[in-house]
XYZ file of C-alpha atoms in Angstrom:
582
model
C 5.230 46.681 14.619
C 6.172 42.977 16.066
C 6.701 40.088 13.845
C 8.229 36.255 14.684
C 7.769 33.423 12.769
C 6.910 30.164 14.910
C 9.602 28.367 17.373
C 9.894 25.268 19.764
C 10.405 26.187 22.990
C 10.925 23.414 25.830
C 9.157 23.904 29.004
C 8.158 21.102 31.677
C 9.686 18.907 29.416
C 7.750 18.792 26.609
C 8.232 20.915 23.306
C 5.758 23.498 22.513
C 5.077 25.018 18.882
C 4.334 28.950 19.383
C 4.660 32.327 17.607
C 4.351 34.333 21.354
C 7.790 35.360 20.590
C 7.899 38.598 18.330
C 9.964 40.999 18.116
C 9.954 44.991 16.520
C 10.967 45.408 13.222
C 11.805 49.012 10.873
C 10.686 50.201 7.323
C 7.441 49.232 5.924
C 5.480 45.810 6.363
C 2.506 44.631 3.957
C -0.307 43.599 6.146
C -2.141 40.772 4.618
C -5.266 38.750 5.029
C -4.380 36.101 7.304
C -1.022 38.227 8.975
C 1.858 40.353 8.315
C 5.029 39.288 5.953
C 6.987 37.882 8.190
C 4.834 37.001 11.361
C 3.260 33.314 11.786
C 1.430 31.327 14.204
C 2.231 28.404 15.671
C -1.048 26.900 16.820
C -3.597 27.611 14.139
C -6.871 25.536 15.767
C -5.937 28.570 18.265
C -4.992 31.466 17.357
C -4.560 33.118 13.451
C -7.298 32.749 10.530
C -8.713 35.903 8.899
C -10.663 37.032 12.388
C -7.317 36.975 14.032
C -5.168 38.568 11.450
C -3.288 41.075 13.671
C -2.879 41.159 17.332
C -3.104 44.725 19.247
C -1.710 45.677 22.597
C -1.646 49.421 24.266
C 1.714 50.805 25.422
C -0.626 52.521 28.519
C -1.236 48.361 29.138
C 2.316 47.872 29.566
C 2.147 50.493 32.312
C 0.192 49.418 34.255
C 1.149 45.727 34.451
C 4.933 46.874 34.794
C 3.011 48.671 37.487
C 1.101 45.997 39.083
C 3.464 43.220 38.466
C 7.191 45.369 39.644
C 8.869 44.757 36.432
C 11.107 47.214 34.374
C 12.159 44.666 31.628
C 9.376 44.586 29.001
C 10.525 45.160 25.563
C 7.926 45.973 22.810
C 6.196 42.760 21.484
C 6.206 41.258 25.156
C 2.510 40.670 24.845
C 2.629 38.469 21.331
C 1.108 41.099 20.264
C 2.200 42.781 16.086
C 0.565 46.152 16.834
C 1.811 47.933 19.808
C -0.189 51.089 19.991
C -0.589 54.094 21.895
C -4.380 54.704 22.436
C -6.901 52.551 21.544
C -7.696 51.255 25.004
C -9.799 48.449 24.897
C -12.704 50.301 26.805
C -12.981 52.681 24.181
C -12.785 50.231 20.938
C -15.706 48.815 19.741
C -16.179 45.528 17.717
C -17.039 46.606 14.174
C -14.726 49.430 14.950
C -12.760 50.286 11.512
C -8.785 52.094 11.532
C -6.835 52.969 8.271
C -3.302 52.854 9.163
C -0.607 53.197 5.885
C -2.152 51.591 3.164
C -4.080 48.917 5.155
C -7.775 49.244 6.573
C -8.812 46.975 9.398
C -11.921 45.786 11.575
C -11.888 44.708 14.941
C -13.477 41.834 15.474
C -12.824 39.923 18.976
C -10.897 39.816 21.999
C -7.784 38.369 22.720
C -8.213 34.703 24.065
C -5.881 34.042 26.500
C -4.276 31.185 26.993
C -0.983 29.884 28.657
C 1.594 30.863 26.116
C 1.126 34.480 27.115
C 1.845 33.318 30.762
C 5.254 31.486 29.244
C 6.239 34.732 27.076
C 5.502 36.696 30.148
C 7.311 34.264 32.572
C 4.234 34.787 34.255
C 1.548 31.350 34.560
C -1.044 33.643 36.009
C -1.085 36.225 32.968
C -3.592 34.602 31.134
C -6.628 34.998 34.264
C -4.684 38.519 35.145
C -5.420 39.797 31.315
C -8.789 38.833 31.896
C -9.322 39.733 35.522
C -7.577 43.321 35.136
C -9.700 43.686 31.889
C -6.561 44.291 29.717
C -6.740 41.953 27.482
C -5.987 43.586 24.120
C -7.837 42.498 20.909
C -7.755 41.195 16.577
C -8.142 43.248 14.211
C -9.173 41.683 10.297
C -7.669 42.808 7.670
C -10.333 44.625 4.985
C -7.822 45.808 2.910
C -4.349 44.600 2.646
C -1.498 47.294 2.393
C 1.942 48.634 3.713
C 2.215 49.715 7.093
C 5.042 51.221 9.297
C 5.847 51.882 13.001
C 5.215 55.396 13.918
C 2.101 55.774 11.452
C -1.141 57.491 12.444
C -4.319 55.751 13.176
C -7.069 56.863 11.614
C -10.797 56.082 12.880
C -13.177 55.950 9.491
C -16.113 54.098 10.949
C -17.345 52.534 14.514
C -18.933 49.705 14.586
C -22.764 49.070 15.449
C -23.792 49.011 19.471
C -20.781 50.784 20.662
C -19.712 47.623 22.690
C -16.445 48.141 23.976
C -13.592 45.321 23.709
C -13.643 45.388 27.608
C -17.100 44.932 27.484
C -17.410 41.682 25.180
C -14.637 40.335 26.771
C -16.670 40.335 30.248
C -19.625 39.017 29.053
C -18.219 35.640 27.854
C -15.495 35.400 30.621
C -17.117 36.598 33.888
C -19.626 35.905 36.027
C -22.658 37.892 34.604
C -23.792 37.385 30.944
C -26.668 39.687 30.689
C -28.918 38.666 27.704
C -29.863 41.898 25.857
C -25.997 43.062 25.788
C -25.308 39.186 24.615
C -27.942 39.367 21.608
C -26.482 43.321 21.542
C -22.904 41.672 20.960
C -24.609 39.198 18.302
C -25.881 41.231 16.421
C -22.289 42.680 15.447
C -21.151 41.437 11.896
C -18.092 41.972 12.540
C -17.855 39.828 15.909
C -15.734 36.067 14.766
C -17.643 33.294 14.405
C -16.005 31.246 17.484
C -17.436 34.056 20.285
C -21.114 34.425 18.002
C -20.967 30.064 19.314
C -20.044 30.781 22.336
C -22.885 33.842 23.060
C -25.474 31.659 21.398
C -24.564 28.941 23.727
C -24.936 31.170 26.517
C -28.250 32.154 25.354
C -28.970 27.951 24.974
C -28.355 27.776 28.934
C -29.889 30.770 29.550
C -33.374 29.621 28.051
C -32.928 26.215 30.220
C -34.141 28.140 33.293
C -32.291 28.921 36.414
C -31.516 25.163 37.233
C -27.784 25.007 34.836
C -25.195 25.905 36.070
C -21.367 26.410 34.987
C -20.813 28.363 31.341
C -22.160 27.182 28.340
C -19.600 29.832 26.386
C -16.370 28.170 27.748
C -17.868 24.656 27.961
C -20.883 23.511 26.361
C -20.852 19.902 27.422
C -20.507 20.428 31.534
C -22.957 23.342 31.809
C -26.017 21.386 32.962
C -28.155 21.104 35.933
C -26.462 20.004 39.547
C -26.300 15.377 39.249
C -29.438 14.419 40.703
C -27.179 12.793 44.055
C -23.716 13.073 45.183
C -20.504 10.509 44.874
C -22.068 7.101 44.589
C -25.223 5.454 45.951
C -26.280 1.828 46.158
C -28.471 0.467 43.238
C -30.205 -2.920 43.368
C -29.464 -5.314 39.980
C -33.045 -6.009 39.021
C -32.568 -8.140 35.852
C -29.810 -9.141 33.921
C -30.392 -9.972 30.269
C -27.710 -10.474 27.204
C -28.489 -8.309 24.298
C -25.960 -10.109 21.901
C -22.800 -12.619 22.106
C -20.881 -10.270 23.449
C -23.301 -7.686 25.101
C -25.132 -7.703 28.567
C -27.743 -5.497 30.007
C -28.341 -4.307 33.376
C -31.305 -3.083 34.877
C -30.632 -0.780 37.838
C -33.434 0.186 40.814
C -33.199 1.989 44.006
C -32.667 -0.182 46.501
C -36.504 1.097 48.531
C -38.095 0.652 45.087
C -38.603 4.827 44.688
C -38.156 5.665 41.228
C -34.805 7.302 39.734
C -34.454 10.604 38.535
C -34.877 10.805 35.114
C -31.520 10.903 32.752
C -31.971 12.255 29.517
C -31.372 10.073 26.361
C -27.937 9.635 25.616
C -26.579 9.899 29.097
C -24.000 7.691 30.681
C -23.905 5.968 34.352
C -20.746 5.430 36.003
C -20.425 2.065 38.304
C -17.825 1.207 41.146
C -17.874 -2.176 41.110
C -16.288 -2.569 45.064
C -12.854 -5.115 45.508
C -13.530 -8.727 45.836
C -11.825 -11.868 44.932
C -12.046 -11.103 41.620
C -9.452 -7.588 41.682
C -9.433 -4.549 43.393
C -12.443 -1.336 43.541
C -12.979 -0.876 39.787
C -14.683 2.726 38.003
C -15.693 2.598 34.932
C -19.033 4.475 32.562
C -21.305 3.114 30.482
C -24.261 4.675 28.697
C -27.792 4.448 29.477
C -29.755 2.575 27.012
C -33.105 1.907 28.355
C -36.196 4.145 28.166
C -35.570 7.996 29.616
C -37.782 8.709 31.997
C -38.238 4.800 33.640
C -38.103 4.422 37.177
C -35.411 2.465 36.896
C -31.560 2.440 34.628
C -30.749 0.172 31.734
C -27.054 0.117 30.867
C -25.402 -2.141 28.620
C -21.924 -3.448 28.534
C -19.781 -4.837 26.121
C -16.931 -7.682 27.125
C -14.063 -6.680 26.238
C -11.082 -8.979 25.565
C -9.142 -7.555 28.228
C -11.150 -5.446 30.025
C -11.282 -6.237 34.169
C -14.504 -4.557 34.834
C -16.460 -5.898 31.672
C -15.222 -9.115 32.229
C -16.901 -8.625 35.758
C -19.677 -7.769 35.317
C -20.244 -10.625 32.623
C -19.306 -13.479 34.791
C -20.137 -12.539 38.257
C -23.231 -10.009 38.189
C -26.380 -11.442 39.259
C -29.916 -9.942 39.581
C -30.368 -9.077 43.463
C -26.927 -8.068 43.847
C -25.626 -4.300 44.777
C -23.935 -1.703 42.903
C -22.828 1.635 43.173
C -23.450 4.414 40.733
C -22.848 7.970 40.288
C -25.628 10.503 39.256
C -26.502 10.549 35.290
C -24.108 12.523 33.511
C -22.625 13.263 29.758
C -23.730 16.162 27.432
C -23.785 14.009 24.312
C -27.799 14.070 24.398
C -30.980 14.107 22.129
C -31.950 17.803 21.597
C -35.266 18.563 21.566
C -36.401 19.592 18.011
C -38.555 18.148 15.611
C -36.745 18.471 12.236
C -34.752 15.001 10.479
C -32.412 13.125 13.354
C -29.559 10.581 12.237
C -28.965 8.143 14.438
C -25.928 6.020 13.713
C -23.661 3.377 15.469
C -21.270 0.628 15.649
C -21.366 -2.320 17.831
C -22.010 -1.418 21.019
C -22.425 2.356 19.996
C -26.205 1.231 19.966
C -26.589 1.970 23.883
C -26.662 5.775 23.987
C -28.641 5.998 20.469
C -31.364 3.203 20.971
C -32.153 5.450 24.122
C -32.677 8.407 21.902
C -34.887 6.140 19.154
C -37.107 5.642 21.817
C -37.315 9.184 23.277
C -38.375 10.013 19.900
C -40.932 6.938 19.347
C -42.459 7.503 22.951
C -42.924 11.394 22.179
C -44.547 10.163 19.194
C -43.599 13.330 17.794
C -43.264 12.185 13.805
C -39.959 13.400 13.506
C -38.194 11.552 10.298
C -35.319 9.236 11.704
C -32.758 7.662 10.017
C -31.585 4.518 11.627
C -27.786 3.429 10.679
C -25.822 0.949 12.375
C -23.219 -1.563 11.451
C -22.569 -4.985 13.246
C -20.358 -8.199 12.804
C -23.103 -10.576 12.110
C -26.456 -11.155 13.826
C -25.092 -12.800 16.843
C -23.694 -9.361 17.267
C -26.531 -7.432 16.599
C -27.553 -6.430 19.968
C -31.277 -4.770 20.305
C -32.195 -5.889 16.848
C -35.722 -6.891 17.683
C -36.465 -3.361 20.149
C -35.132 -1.226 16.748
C -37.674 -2.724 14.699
C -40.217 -2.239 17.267
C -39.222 0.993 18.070
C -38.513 2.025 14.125
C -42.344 0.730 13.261
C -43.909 3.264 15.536
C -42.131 5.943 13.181
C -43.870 5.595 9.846
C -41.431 8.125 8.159
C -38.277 6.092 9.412
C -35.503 4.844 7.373
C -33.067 2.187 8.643
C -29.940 0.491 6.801
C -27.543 -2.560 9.029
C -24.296 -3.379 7.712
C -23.085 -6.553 8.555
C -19.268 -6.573 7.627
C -19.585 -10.699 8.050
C -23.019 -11.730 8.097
C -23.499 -15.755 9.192
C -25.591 -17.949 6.640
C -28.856 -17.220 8.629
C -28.778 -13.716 8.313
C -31.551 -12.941 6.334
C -30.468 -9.832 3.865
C -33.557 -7.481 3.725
C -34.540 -8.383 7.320
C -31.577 -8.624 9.825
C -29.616 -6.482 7.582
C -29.452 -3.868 4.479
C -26.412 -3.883 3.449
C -22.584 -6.572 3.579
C -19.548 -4.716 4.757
C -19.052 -1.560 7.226
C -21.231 1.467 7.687
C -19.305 3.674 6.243
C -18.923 7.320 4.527
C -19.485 6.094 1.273
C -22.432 4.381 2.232
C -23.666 7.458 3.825
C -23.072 9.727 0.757
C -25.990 7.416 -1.337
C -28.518 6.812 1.494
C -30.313 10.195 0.891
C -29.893 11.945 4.275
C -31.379 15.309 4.323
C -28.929 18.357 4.912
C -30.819 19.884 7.557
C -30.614 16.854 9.844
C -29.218 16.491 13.403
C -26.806 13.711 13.407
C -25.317 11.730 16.930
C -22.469 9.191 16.586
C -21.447 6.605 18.209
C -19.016 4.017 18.110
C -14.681 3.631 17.655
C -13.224 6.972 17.175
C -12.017 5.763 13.277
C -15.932 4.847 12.712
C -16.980 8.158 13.812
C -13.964 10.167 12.496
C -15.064 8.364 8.804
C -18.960 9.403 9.376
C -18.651 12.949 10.081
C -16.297 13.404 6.847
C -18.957 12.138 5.099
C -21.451 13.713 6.567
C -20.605 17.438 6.635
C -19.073 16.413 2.790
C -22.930 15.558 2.313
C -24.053 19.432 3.488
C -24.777 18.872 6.918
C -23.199 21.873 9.153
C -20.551 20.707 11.537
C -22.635 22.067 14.523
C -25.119 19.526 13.656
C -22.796 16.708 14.009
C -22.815 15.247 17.655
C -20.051 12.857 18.654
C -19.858 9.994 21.945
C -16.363 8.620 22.581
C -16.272 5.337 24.642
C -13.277 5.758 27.372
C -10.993 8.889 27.754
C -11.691 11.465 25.578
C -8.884 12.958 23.071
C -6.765 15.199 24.707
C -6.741 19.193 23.984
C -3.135 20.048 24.595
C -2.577 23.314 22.268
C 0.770 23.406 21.106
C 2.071 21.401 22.268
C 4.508 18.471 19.860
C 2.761 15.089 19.204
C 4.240 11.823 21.303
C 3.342 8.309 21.236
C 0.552 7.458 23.351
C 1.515 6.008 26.972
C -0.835 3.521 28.902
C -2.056 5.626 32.148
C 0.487 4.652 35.256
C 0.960 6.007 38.334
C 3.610 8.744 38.511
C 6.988 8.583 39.187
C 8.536 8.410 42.414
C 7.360 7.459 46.162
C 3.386 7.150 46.423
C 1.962 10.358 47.998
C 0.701 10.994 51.380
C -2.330 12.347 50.235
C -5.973 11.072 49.291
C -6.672 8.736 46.469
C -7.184 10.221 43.153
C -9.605 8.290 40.522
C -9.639 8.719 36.761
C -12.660 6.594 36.326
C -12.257 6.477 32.709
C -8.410 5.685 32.740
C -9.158 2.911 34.807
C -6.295 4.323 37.499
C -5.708 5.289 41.481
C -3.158 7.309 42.871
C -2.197 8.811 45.962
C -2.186 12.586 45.719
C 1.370 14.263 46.348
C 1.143 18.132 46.552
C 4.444 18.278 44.962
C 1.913 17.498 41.820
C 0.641 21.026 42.455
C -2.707 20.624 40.676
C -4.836 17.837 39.999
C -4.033 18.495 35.657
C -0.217 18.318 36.836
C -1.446 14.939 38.695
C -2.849 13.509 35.392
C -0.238 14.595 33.281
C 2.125 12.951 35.076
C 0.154 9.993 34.875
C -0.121 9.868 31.260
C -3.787 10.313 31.548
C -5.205 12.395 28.481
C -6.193 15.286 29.392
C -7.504 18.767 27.849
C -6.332 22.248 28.849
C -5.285 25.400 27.497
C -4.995 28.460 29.841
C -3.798 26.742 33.023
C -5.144 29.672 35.191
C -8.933 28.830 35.364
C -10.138 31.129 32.789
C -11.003 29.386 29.865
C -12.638 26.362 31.432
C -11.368 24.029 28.695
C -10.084 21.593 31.572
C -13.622 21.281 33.295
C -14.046 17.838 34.486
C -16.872 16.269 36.176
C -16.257 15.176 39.942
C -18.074 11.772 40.617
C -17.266 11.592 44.175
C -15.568 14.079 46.710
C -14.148 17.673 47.077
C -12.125 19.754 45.387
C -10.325 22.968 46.360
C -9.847 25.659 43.544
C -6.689 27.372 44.093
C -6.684 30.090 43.091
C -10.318 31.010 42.539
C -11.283 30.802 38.933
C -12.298 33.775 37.502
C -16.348 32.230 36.689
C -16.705 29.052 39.171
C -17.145 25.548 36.727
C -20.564 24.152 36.395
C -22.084 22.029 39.683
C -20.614 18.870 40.450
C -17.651 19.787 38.097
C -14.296 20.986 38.859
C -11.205 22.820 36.505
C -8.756 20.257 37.079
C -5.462 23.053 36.170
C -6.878 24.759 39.821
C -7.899 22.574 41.990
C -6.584 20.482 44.413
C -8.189 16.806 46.759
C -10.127 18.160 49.594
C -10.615 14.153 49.965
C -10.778 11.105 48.218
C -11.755 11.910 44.580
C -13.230 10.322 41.596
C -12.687 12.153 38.507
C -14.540 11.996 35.179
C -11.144 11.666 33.623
């Protein structure tokens, strides 16, 4: 029995918060519901929680990686693991599986889930893909019945679990490359299995029902499995018209430059532009969302000015209909399911874009699905699309709408520009009626949208149902790891490398690539660009970032390949000049 109570370790100069480190301990221990007396984790949005009680780890493991690996200095607890058991291999337990050992009685319920503070226990960075890879990867066990339990005691079977699928087994079928259906609805129908890996099967069954045109894993990464981007890098699109949807708002309309229509993006999508150097600055990459009809044969995206912003400033002063721009495929997995039940569409300011696109999905389908229309605005100068809403809104009979104006002008007409004075806000939310079984997508500042979903799954919707855009770089997933101020995106320190130019469109930032960096995550890290990660070893696919333009190299393989036109960033290296989604 292994027990440690969380530390901070340093490594690559940054502190990380981590209970990897245990150790064995003598005499009796009472197991509990969420861990043993004196264990803890570090990381709870990670690891711990009543699914993932107790960790378990075979000592014939341990022999065969001090096998595989040459090593002779592994000392019990090595694998953060509080059980270290001889038997129970993990292609012989079964989820639903239940052990009486001392006074305690426990379930198992899912695999381990690797990620890369094994690898820093283990002094190992690979460990996390080998656990996986080598199908070792040990497994949680849920407390049922909390008791005293001692090193040395037996373990005693008293019931297997439904299906007879092996840890080894359910392990596979999220992680590698094959994810057969019936042993994925086999898997599902376990009780016992946690509620994060029941997501992350149903997601897999999602893709699965999309036909053979997604690719990537829907498990590890719901918003990048999608179909291949309907062209690759950038291509040249002709400025049609050029219209200004507020005071502070412009539209462009976007056509292929031979007049042939453009694939279709689905409502909610974004377009990313590379506006090329001129006298105004230098090459500039930035994404905005689609807001015109999906399905047209040509784009509609609408831009904001921002006070400081080079590229909106731009495109505001120096776009003109007949001139060229280029633009990435489509992309973004923040769109309109299809369904038919109550939809919530809310927005702030220029949060309209990828929302009025879904409004008119649903009015064109003329489907009769209920919509709730909520957005908040200055005044009515800043009301972009007011008059298309209204439109849009009238072909939808059941439709509700409320505007907040936080400082509506004297002509503002309350009761037909506007609903309500101040912000959209929770509290608005909690009296407006929404039904509980509604699909909800958000848009606007990360506050506005942070405030809305409180109020929202407070209200009875289920978080799942809660769909979320953020404008610009996305908030970082960096497990563990201690909090720092934020840091404006730079270039690294140091001489510029020798190597291709690397692009985090959404940063706003270009840098040489120096293979000192060693991957392209290292790269953006070093940059201060936010970034999201959590194995480092190309299992877990939380780093999968879409590649506008140019190669990438994936070294070493991942252990299931990302999704088309994507790329995990903690593998990968330039093959060229690259534009990342980042």
């Amino acid at each position: 029995m292994n027990v440690g109570l969380p530390q901070d370790v340093s490594w690559r100069g940054r502190t990380v918060r981590t209970g990897i480190w245990k150790s064995p301990v003598s005499g009796p221990r009472m197991v509990r519901r969420l861990n043993v007396d004196g264990d803890g984790q570090g990381d709870l949005a990670g690891h711990g929680g009543e699914m993932r009680a107790v960790m378990v780890y075979q000592l014939d493991s341990y022999r065969y990686w001090q096998r595989v690996l040459g090593r002779d200095d592994f000392v019990l607890g090595q694998f953060g693991e509080n059980f270290t058991v001889e038997g129970l291999a993990d292609d012989e337990v079964c989820l639903g599986d239940r052990y009486r050992i001392g006074d305690a009685v426990f379930e198992v319920t899912q695999p381990r889930v690797t990620c890369y503070r094994v690898g820093l226990r283990m002094a190992e960075p690979r460990m996390p893909a080998l656990l996986v890879s080598h199908r070792r990867p040990g497994f949680y066990f849920r407390v049922l019945t909390e008791g005293a339990v001692e090193a040395g005691q037996q373990i005693t079977k008293i019931a297997s679990g439904p299906g007879r699928m092996t840890v080894t087994e359910v392990d596979g079928l999220l992680y590698l490359r094959d994810h057969p259906r019936d042993r994925i609805e086999q898997a599902l129908r376990v009780d016992a299995l946690s509620p994060g890996w029941q997501q992350s099967f149903r997601a897999l069954l999602d893709q699965a029902d999309q036909g053979p045109g997604t690719s990537g894993n829907a498990g590890l990464s719901p918003g990048t499995a999608a179909p291949p981007p309907a062209w690759p890098g950038f291509r040249p699109l002709t400025v049609t018209a050029v219209r200004h949807e507020s005071r502070s708002i412009v539209s462009l309309w976007l056509a292929a430059a031979d007049g042939t229509p453009l694939p279709a993006a689905a409502p909610g999508q974004y377009l990313t532009l590379r506006l090329d150097p001129d006298d105004a600055g230098p090459a500039l990459v930035r994404s905005y969302s689609l807001s015109g009809r999906p399905g047209a044969d040509q784009y509609r995206v609408s831009v904001k000015r921002e006070p400081h912003g080079a590229a909106s400033a731009r495109i505001h002063t120096r776009v003109r209909e007949g001139d060229t721009l280029r633009a990435a495929a489509p992309r973004g997995s923040f769109v309109l399911a299809p369904g038919t039940g109550p939809l919530v569409l809310a927005s702030a300011g220029v949060g309209a874009t990828p929302v009025v696109a879904m409004l008119r999905a649903v009015a064109d389908s003329a489907s009769g699905r209920p919509v709730w229309w909520l957005h908040g605005a200055r005044d009515g100068a800043e009301h972009a699309f007011a008059r298309e809403v209204r439109e849009l809104l009238d072909r939808l009979p059941g439709s509700t709408w409320r505007v907040c104006y936080s400082h509506p002008r004297p002509e503002d007409r309350p009761g037909t520009d506007y609903t309500d004075t101040g912000r959209l806000s929770g509290e608005l939310l909690a009296r407006a009626g929404l039904p509980t079984d509604a699909d909800a997508y958000l848009c606007g500042p990360v506050a506005f949208m942070d405030d809305l979903t409180a109020a929202l799954t407070a209200h009875g919707l289920p978080a799942g149902r809660v769909h979320r855009e953020v404008f610009g770089t996305a908030a970082a997933i960096t497990p563990g790891i201690a909090p720092a101020a934020a840091v404006r995106p730079h270039p690294p320190a140091g001489r510029p490398g020798p190597g291709p130019a690397v692009s985090f469109a959404r940063a706003g930032l270009t840098v040489p690539w120096d293979p000192d960096h060693g991957t392209l995550l290292e790269l953006a890290e070093a940059c201060d660009v936010p970034v999201r990660w959590s194995c480092r070893t190309g299992v877990c696919h939380t780093c999968e970032t879409a590649v506008l333009q140019g190669d990438v190299v994936h070294d070493p393989d991942p252990v299931e390949p990302p999704a088309a036109g994507s790329a995990l960033i903690c593998c990968s290296v330039p093959a060229a000049d690259v534009v990342l989604d980042l």
